């Protein structure tokens, strides 16, 4: 196994609470970086395809709910998928 991968696995094993707390800020910074930095066309195509697939999944799930409260996290899902 790669030395860097071993190091990361050991670090995340020891600092799981710190790494868990950094997940949201790192995600926000990554999203902002993708908005500012130029990306390769194939990366943009991949993200666009994933966006359409996730939108279709959310639409199908929300259409087939029996009760409105079955999908009560819809506003949160909608917010996260728009990022």
PDB file of C-alpha atoms in Angstrom:
ATOM      1  CA  UNK A   1       0.000   0.000   0.000  1.00  0.00           C
ATOM      2  CA  UNK A   2       1.114   3.534  -0.674  1.00  0.00           C
ATOM      3  CA  UNK A   3       2.956   5.289   2.183  1.00  0.00           C
ATOM      4  CA  UNK A   4       0.781   8.402   1.940  1.00  0.00           C
ATOM      5  CA  UNK A   5      -2.383   6.295   2.090  1.00  0.00           C
ATOM      6  CA  UNK A   6      -1.104   4.481   5.174  1.00  0.00           C
ATOM      7  CA  UNK A   7      -0.310   7.816   6.796  1.00  0.00           C
ATOM      8  CA  UNK A   8      -3.791   9.168   6.042  1.00  0.00           C
ATOM      9  CA  UNK A   9      -5.470   6.040   7.393  1.00  0.00           C
ATOM     10  CA  UNK A  10      -3.454   6.245  10.610  1.00  0.00           C
ATOM     11  CA  UNK A  11      -4.122   9.972  10.975  1.00  0.00           C
ATOM     12  CA  UNK A  12      -7.866   9.603  10.420  1.00  0.00           C
ATOM     13  CA  UNK A  13      -7.900   6.661  12.834  1.00  0.00           C
ATOM     14  CA  UNK A  14      -6.344   8.760  15.593  1.00  0.00           C
ATOM     15  CA  UNK A  15      -8.173  12.005  14.817  1.00  0.00           C
ATOM     16  CA  UNK A  16     -11.612  10.741  13.786  1.00  0.00           C
ATOM     17  CA  UNK A  17     -13.474  13.395  15.799  1.00  0.00           C
ATOM     18  CA  UNK A  18     -11.425  16.214  14.298  1.00  0.00           C
ATOM     19  CA  UNK A  19     -11.813  14.848  10.779  1.00  0.00           C
ATOM     20  CA  UNK A  20     -15.563  14.444  11.285  1.00  0.00           C
ATOM     21  CA  UNK A  21     -15.859  18.049  12.420  1.00  0.00           C
ATOM     22  CA  UNK A  22     -13.933  19.278   9.382  1.00  0.00           C
ATOM     23  CA  UNK A  23     -16.122  17.535   6.804  1.00  0.00           C
ATOM     24  CA  UNK A  24     -18.634  20.369   6.375  1.00  0.00           C
ATOM     25  CA  UNK A  25     -16.093  23.230   6.134  1.00  0.00           C
ATOM     26  CA  UNK A  26     -13.945  21.266   3.686  1.00  0.00           C
ATOM     27  CA  UNK A  27     -17.028  20.545   1.560  1.00  0.00           C
ATOM     28  CA  UNK A  28     -17.983  24.238   1.506  1.00  0.00           C
ATOM     29  CA  UNK A  29     -14.447  25.267   0.540  1.00  0.00           C
ATOM     30  CA  UNK A  30     -14.377  22.606  -2.197  1.00  0.00           C
ATOM     31  CA  UNK A  31     -17.682  23.849  -3.632  1.00  0.00           C
ATOM     32  CA  UNK A  32     -16.466  27.454  -3.598  1.00  0.00           C
ATOM     33  CA  UNK A  33     -13.187  26.427  -5.224  1.00  0.00           C
ATOM     34  CA  UNK A  34     -15.077  24.644  -8.001  1.00  0.00           C
ATOM     35  CA  UNK A  35     -17.055  27.835  -8.644  1.00  0.00           C
ATOM     36  CA  UNK A  36     -13.943  30.014  -8.877  1.00  0.00           C
ATOM     37  CA  UNK A  37     -11.286  27.777 -10.421  1.00  0.00           C
ATOM     38  CA  UNK A  38     -11.585  26.624 -14.037  1.00  0.00           C
ATOM     39  CA  UNK A  39     -12.404  22.935 -14.411  1.00  0.00           C
ATOM     40  CA  UNK A  40     -11.750  20.621 -17.328  1.00  0.00           C
ATOM     41  CA  UNK A  41     -14.709  20.140 -19.688  1.00  0.00           C
ATOM     42  CA  UNK A  42     -14.993  16.424 -18.912  1.00  0.00           C
ATOM     43  CA  UNK A  43     -15.244  17.220 -15.181  1.00  0.00           C
ATOM     44  CA  UNK A  44     -18.020  19.723 -15.866  1.00  0.00           C
ATOM     45  CA  UNK A  45     -19.822  17.162 -18.032  1.00  0.00           C
ATOM     46  CA  UNK A  46     -19.538  14.563 -15.283  1.00  0.00           C
ATOM     47  CA  UNK A  47     -20.877  16.949 -12.638  1.00  0.00           C
ATOM     48  CA  UNK A  48     -23.715  17.998 -14.944  1.00  0.00           C
ATOM     49  CA  UNK A  49     -24.668  14.365 -15.555  1.00  0.00           C
ATOM     50  CA  UNK A  50     -24.564  13.591 -11.837  1.00  0.00           C
ATOM     51  CA  UNK A  51     -26.673  16.667 -11.130  1.00  0.00           C
ATOM     52  CA  UNK A  52     -29.374  15.520 -13.557  1.00  0.00           C
ATOM     53  CA  UNK A  53     -29.312  11.978 -12.140  1.00  0.00           C
ATOM     54  CA  UNK A  54     -29.626  13.208  -8.555  1.00  0.00           C
ATOM     55  CA  UNK A  55     -32.435  15.581  -9.558  1.00  0.00           C
ATOM     56  CA  UNK A  56     -34.333  12.707 -11.173  1.00  0.00           C
ATOM     57  CA  UNK A  57     -33.859  10.551  -8.083  1.00  0.00           C
ATOM     58  CA  UNK A  58     -35.131  13.325  -5.791  1.00  0.00           C
ATOM     59  CA  UNK A  59     -38.096  13.954  -8.092  1.00  0.00           C
ATOM     60  CA  UNK A  60     -39.042  10.265  -8.203  1.00  0.00           C
ATOM     61  CA  UNK A  61     -38.703   9.868  -4.441  1.00  0.00           C
ATOM     62  CA  UNK A  62     -40.843  12.929  -3.766  1.00  0.00           C
ATOM     63  CA  UNK A  63     -43.465  11.840  -6.318  1.00  0.00           C
ATOM     64  CA  UNK A  64     -43.886   8.375  -4.810  1.00  0.00           C
ATOM     65  CA  UNK A  65     -44.214   9.388  -1.153  1.00  0.00           C
ATOM     66  CA  UNK A  66     -47.473   8.285   0.450  1.00  0.00           C
ATOM     67  CA  UNK A  67     -47.476  11.011   3.112  1.00  0.00           C
ATOM     68  CA  UNK A  68     -45.786  14.407   2.997  1.00  0.00           C
ATOM     69  CA  UNK A  69     -43.903  13.714   6.225  1.00  0.00           C
ATOM     70  CA  UNK A  70     -42.251  10.619   4.715  1.00  0.00           C
ATOM     71  CA  UNK A  71     -39.844  12.938   2.901  1.00  0.00           C
ATOM     72  CA  UNK A  72     -39.560  15.664   5.522  1.00  0.00           C
ATOM     73  CA  UNK A  73     -35.888  16.261   4.684  1.00  0.00           C
ATOM     74  CA  UNK A  74     -36.833  17.523   1.216  1.00  0.00           C
ATOM     75  CA  UNK A  75     -35.790  21.165   1.911  1.00  0.00           C
ATOM     76  CA  UNK A  76     -32.378  20.006   3.112  1.00  0.00           C
ATOM     77  CA  UNK A  77     -31.923  17.686   0.128  1.00  0.00           C
ATOM     78  CA  UNK A  78     -32.976  20.482  -2.208  1.00  0.00           C
ATOM     79  CA  UNK A  79     -30.468  22.870  -0.628  1.00  0.00           C
ATOM     80  CA  UNK A  80     -27.592  20.387  -0.802  1.00  0.00           C
ATOM     81  CA  UNK A  81     -28.302  19.362  -4.385  1.00  0.00           C
ATOM     82  CA  UNK A  82     -28.309  22.963  -5.581  1.00  0.00           C
ATOM     83  CA  UNK A  83     -24.748  23.409  -4.350  1.00  0.00           C
TER      84      UNK A  83
END
